[in-house]
PDB file of C-alpha atoms in Angstrom:
ATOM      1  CA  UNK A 179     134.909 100.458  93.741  1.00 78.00           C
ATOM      2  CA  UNK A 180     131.354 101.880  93.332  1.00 90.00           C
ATOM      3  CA  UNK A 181     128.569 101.030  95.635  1.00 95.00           C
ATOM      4  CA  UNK A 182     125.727  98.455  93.781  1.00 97.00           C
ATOM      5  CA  UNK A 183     122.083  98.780  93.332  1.00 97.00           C
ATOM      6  CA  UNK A 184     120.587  95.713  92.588  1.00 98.00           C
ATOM      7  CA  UNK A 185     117.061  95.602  90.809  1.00 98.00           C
ATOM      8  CA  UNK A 186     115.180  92.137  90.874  1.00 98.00           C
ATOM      9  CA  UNK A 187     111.735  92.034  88.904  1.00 98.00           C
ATOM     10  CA  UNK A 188     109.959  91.051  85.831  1.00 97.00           C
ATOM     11  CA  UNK A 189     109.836  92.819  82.530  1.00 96.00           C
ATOM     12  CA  UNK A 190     108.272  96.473  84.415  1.00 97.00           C
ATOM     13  CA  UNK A 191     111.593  96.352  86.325  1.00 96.00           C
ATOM     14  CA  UNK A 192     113.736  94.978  83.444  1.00 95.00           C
ATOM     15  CA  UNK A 193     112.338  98.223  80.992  1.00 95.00           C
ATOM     16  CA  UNK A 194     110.492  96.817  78.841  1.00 94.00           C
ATOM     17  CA  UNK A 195     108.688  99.375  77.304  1.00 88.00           C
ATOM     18  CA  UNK A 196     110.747 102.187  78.295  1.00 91.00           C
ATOM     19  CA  UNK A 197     112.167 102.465  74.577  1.00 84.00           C
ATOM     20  CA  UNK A 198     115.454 102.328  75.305  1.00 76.00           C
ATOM     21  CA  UNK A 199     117.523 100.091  78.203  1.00 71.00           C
ATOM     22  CA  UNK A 200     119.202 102.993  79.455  1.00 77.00           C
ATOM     23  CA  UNK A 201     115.362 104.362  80.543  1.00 91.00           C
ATOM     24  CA  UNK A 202     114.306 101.918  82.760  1.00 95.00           C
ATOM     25  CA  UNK A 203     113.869 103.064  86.239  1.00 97.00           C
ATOM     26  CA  UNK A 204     116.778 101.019  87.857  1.00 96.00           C
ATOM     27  CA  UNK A 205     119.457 102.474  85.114  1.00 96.00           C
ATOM     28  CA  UNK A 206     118.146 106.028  85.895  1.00 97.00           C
ATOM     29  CA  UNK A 207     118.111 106.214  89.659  1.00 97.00           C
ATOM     30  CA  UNK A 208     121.442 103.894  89.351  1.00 97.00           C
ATOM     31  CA  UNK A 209     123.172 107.186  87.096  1.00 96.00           C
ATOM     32  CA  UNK A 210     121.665 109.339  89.129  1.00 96.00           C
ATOM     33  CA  UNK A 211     123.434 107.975  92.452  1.00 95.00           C
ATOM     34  CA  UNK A 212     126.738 107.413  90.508  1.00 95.00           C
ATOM     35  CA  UNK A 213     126.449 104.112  91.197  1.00 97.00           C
ATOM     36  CA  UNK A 214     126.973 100.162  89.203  1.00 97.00           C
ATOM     37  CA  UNK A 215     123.748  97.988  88.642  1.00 97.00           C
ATOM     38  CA  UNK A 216     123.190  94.442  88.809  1.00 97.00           C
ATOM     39  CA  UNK A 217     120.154  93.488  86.807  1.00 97.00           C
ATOM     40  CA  UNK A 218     118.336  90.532  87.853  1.00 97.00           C
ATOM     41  CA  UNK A 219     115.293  91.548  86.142  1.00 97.00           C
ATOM     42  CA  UNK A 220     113.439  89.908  83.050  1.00 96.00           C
ATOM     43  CA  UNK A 221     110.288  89.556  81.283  1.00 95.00           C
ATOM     44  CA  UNK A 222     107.926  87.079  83.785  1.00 96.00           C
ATOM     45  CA  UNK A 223     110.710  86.382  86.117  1.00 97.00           C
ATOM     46  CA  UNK A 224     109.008  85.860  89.619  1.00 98.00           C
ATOM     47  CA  UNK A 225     110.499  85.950  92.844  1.00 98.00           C
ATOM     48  CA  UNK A 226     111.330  82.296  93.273  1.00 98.00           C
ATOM     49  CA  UNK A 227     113.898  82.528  89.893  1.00 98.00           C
ATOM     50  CA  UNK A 228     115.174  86.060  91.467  1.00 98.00           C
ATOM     51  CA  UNK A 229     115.776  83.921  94.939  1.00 98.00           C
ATOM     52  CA  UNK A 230     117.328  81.516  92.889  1.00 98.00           C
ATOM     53  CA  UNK A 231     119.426  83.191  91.002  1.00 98.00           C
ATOM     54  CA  UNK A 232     120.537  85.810  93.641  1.00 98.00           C
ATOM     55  CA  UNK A 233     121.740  82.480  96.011  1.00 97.00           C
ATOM     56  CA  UNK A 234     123.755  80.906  92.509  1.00 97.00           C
ATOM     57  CA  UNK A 235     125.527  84.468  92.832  1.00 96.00           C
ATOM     58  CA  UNK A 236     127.949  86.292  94.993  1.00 91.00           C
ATOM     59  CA  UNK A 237     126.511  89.403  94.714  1.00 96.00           C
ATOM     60  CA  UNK A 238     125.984  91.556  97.913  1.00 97.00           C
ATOM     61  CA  UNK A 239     124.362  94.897  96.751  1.00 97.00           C
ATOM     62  CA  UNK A 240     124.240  97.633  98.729  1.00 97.00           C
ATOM     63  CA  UNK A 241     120.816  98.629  98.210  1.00 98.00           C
ATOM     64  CA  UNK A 242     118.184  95.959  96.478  1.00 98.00           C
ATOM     65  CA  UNK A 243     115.234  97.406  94.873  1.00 98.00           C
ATOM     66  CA  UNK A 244     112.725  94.741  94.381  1.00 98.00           C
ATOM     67  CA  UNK A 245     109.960  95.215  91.575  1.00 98.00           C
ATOM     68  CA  UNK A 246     108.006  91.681  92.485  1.00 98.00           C
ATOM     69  CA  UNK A 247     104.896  90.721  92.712  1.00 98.00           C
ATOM     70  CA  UNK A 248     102.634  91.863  89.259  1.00 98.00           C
ATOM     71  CA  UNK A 249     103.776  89.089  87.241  1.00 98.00           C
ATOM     72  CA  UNK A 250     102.373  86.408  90.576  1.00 98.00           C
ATOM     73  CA  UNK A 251      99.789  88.590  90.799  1.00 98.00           C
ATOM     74  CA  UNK A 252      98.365  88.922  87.458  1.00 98.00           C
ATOM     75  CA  UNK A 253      95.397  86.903  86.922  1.00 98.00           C
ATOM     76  CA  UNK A 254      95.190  84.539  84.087  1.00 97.00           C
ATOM     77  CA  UNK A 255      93.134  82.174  82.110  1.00 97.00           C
ATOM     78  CA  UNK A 256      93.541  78.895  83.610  1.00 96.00           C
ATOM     79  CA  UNK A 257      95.450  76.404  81.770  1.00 94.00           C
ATOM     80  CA  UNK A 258      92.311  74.320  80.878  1.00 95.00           C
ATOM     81  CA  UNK A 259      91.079  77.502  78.805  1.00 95.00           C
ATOM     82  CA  UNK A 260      94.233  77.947  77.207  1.00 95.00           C
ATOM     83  CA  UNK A 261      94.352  74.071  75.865  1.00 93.00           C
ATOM     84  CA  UNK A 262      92.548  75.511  72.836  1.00 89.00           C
ATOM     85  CA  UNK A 263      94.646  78.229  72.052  1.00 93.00           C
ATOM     86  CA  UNK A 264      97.725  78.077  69.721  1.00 92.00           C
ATOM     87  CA  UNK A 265     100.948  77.168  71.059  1.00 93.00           C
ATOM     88  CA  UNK A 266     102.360  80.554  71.284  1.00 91.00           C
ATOM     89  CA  UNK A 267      99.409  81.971  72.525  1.00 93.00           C
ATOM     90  CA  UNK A 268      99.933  79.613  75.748  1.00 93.00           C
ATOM     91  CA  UNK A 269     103.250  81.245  76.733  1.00 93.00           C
ATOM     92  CA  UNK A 270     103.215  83.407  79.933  1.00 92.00           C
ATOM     93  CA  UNK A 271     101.838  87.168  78.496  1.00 93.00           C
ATOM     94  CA  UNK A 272     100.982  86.426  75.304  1.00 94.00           C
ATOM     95  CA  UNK A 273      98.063  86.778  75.660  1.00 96.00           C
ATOM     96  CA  UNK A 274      97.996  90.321  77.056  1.00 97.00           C
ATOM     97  CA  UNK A 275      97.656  93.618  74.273  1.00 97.00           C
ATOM     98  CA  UNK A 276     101.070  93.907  73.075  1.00 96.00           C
ATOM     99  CA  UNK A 277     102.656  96.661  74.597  1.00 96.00           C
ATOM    100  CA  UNK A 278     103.769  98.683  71.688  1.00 94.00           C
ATOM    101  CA  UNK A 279     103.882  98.319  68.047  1.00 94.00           C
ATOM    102  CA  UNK A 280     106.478  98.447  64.963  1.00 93.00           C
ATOM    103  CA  UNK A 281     106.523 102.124  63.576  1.00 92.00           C
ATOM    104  CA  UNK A 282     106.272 100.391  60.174  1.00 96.00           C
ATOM    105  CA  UNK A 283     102.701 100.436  59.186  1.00 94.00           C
ATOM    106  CA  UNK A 284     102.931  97.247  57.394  1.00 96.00           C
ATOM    107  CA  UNK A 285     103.595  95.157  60.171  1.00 96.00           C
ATOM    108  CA  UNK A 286     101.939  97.493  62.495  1.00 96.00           C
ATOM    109  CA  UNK A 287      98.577  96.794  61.381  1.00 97.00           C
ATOM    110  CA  UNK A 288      98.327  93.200  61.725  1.00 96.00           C
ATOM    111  CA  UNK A 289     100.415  93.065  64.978  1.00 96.00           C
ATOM    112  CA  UNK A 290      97.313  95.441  66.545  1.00 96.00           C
ATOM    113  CA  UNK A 291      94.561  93.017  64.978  1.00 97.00           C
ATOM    114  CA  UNK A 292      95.843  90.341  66.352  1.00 95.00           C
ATOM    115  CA  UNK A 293      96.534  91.939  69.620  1.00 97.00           C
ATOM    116  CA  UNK A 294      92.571  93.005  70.054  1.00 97.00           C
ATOM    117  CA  UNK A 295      91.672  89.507  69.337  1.00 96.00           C
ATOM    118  CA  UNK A 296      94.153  88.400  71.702  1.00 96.00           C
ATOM    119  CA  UNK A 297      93.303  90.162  75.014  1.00 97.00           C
ATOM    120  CA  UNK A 298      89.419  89.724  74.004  1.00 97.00           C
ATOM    121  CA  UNK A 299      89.836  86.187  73.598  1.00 97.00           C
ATOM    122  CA  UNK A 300      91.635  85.869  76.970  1.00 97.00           C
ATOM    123  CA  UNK A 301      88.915  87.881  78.908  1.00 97.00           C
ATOM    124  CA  UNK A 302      86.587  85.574  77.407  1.00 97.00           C
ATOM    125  CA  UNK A 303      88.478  82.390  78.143  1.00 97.00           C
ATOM    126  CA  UNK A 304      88.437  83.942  82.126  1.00 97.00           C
ATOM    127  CA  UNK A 305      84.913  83.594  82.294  1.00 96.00           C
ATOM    128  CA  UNK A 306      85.851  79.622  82.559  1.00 96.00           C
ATOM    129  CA  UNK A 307      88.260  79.738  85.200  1.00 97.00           C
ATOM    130  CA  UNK A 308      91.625  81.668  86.165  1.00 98.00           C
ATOM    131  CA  UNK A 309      94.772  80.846  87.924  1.00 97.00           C
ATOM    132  CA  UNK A 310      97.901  83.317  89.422  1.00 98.00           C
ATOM    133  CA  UNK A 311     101.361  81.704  88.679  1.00 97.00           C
ATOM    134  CA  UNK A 312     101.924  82.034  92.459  1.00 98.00           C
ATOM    135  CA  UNK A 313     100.405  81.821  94.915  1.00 97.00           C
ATOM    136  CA  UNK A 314      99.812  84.742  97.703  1.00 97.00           C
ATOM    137  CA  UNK A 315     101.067  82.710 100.576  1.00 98.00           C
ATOM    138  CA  UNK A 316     103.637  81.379  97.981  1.00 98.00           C
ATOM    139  CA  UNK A 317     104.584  84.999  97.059  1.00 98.00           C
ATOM    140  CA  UNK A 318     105.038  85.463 100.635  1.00 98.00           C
ATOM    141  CA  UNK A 319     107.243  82.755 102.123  1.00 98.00           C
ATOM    142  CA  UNK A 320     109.737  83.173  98.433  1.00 98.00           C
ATOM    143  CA  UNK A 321     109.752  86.628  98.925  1.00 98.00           C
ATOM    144  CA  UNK A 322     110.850  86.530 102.329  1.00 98.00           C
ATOM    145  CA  UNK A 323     113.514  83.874 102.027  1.00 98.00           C
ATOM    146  CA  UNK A 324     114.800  86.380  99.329  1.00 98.00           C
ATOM    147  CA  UNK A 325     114.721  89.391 101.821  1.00 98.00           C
ATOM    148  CA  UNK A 326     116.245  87.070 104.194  1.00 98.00           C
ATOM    149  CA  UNK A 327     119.305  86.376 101.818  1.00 98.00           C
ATOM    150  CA  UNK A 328     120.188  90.054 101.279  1.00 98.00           C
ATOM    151  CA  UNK A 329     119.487  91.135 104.653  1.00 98.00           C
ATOM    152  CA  UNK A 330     122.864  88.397 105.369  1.00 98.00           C
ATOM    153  CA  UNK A 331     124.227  89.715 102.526  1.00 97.00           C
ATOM    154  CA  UNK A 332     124.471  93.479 104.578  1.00 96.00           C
ATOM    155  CA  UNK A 333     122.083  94.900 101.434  1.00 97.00           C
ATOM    156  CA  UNK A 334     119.547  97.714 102.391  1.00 98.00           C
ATOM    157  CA  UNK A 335     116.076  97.324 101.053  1.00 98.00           C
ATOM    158  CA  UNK A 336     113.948  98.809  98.680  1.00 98.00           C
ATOM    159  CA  UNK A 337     110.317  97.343  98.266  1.00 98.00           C
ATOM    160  CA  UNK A 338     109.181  98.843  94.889  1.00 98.00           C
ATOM    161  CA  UNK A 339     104.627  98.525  94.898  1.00 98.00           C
ATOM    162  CA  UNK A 340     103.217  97.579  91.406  1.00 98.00           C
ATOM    163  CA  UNK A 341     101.787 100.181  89.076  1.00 97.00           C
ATOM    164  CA  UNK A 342      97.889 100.490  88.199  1.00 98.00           C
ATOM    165  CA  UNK A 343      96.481  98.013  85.474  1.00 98.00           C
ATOM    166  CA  UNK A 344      93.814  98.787  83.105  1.00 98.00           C
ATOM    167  CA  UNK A 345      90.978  96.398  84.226  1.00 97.00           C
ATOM    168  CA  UNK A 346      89.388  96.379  80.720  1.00 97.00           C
ATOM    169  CA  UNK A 347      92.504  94.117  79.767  1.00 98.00           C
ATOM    170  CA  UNK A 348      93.301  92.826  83.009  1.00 98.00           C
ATOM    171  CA  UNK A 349      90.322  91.993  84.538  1.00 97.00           C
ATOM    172  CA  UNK A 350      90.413  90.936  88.459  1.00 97.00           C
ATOM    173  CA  UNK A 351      94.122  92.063  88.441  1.00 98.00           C
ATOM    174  CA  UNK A 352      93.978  95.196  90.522  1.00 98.00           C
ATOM    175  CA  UNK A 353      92.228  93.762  93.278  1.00 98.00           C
ATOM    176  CA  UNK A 354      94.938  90.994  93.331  1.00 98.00           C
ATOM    177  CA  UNK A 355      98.235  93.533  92.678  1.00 98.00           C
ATOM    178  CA  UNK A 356      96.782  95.234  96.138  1.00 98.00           C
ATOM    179  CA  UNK A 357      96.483  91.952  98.288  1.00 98.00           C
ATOM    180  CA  UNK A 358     100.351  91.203  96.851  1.00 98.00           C
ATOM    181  CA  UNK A 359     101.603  94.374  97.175  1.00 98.00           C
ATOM    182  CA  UNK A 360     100.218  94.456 100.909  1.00 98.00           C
ATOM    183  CA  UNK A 361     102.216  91.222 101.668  1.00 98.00           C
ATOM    184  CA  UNK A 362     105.151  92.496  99.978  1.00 98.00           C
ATOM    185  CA  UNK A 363     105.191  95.719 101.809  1.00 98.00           C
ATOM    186  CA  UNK A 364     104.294  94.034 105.388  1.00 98.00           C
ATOM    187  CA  UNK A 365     107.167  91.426 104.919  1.00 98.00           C
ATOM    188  CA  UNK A 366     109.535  94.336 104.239  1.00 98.00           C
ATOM    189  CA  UNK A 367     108.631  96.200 107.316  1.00 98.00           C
ATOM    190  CA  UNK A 368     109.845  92.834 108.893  1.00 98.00           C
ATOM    191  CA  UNK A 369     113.408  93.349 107.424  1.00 98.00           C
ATOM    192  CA  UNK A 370     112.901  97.434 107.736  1.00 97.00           C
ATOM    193  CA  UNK A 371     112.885  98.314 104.097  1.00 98.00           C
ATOM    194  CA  UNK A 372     112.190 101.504 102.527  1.00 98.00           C
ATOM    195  CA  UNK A 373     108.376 100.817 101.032  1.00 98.00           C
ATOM    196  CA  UNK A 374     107.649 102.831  98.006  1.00 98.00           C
ATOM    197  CA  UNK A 375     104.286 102.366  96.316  1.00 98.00           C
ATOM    198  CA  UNK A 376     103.434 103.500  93.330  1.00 98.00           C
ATOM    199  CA  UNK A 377      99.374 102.854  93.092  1.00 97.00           C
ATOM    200  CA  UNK A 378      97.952 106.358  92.013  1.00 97.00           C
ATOM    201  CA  UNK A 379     101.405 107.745  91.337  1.00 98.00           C
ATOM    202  CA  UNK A 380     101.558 107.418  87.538  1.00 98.00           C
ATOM    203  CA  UNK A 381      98.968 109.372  84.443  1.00 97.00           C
ATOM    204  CA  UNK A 382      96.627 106.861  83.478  1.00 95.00           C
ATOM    205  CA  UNK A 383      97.306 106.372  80.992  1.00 97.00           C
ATOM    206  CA  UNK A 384      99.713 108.194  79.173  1.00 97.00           C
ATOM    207  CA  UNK A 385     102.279 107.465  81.391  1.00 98.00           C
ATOM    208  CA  UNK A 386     102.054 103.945  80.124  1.00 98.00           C
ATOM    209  CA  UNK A 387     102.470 101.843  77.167  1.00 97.00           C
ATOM    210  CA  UNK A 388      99.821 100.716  75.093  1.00 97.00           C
ATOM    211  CA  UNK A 389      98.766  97.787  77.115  1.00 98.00           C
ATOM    212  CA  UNK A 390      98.116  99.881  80.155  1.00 98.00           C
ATOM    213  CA  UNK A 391     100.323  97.758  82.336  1.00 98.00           C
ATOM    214  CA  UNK A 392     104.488  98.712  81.819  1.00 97.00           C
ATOM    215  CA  UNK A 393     104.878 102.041  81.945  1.00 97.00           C
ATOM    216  CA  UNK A 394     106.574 104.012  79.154  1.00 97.00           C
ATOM    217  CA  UNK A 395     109.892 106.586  79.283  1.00 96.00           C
ATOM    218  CA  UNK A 396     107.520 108.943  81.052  1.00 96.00           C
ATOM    219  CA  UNK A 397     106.876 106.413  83.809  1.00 97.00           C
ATOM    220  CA  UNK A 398     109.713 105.123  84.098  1.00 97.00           C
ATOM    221  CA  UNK A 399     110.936 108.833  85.051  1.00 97.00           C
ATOM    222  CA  UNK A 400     108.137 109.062  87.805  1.00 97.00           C
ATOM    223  CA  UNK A 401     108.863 106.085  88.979  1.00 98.00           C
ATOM    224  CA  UNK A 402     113.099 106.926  89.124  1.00 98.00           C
ATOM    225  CA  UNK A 403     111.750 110.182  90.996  1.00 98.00           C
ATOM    226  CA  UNK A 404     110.197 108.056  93.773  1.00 98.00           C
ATOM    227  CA  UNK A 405     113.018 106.044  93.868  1.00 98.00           C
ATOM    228  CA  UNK A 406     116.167 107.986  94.438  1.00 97.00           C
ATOM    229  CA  UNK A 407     115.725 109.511  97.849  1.00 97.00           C
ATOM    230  CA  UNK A 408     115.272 106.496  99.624  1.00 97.00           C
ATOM    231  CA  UNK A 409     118.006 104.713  97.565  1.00 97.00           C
ATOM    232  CA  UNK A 410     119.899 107.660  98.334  1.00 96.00           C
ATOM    233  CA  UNK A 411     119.102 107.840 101.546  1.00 95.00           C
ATOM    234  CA  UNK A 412     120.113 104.355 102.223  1.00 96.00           C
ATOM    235  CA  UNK A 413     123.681 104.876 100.151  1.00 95.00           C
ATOM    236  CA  UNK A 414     124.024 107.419 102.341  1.00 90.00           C
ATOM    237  CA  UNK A 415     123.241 105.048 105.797  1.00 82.00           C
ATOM    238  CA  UNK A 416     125.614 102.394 104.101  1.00 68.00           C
ATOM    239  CA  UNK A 417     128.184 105.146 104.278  1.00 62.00           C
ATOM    240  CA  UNK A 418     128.796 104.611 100.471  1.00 53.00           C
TER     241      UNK A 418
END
């Protein structure tokens, strides 16, 4: 049997963005190592549905890579701003640029119109209030219960920091994805994880997708590079 990598996160971790699923960062470093993958990622998942659904499962990986902590982070219109906005509008992201766009130009061009009026109107519905879907101590005590659980499990650790965000369409977010990513990266040092950040380490912003938040192919490469020699290391440790 091959050693697992598991990779818990939101959509950055699940690939969205990366063009194609085999691009994402987990499914290179993964091929790379000659190793399976057990994807617990998905667009908005936070850490307290990753902690859920690692405990529904048996899994034990061998080496966890978790990509939490920009969707809690993010900061948001709070939900009394978004009262007025269109149903669909209200769902988690959607109001955020869209992230790339259909090559045909007849859809193309009213997908980007609406996307500038979007991300506009959400930076001015900010100016009324904001809200984080979780919490920082939140964030903390979730994410390590979850570190908790694999460390029983006998999994080796990989704390994966958040990329840069364009503040122009995420405004306030930076400041927050540092405070998380600080939390997430002391906790780990509590379970002796492997901490790799990625702040500064991508091309702003052409290593990233339109909506200067989930990194393209490119960036998902950079990000792969970063990851396989600890990942390997720890294989390696695990004597797998």
């Amino acid at each position: 049997m091959k050693p697992l990598i598991g990779i818990f996160g939101d959509s950055i971790a699940s690939g969205l963005g990366a063009g194609r699923e085999s691009a994402s960062y987990s499914r290179i470093v993964a091929a790379k190592c000659g190793v399976d993958l057990a994807d617990f990622s998905a667009s908005a998942r936070k850490v307290d549905e990753s902690l859920r659904l690692l405990l529904e499962s048996g899994v034990r990986p061998d080496v966890a890579i978790i990509g939490q902590g920009v969707t809690e982070a993010i900061v948001r219109p709070s939900e009394r701003m978004l009262r007025s906005m269109p149903a669909r509008w209200r769902r988690t992201g959607w109001m955020d640029p869209r992230p790339y766009y259909s090559a045909s130009r007849a859809k193309r061009i009213p997908q980007r119109l609406e996307s500038e009026v979007r991300w506009r109107m959400k930076v001015a519905l900010m100016r009324g209030g904001t809200e984080q879907l979780m919490s920082r101590s939140e964030f903390e005590v979730t994410f390590r219960a979850m570190l908790a659980e694999l460390s029983r499990r006998g999994s080796r650790i990989v704390v994966l920091g958040p990329p840069d965000v364009d503040t122009r369409y995420f405004p306030y977010s930076m400041d927050a994805l540092r405070e998380y990513a600080d939390v997430s990266a002391a906790v780990g040092a509590e379970f002796d994880a492997a901490v790799v950040p990625v702040f500064g380490q991508l091309v702003h912003w052409t290593d990233y997708c339109d909506d200067h938040l989930h990194p393209n192919a490119v960036g998902h490469m950079r990000i792969a590079g970063l990851l396989s020699p600890p990942v390997g290391e720890l294989l390696s440790v695990a004597g797998r």
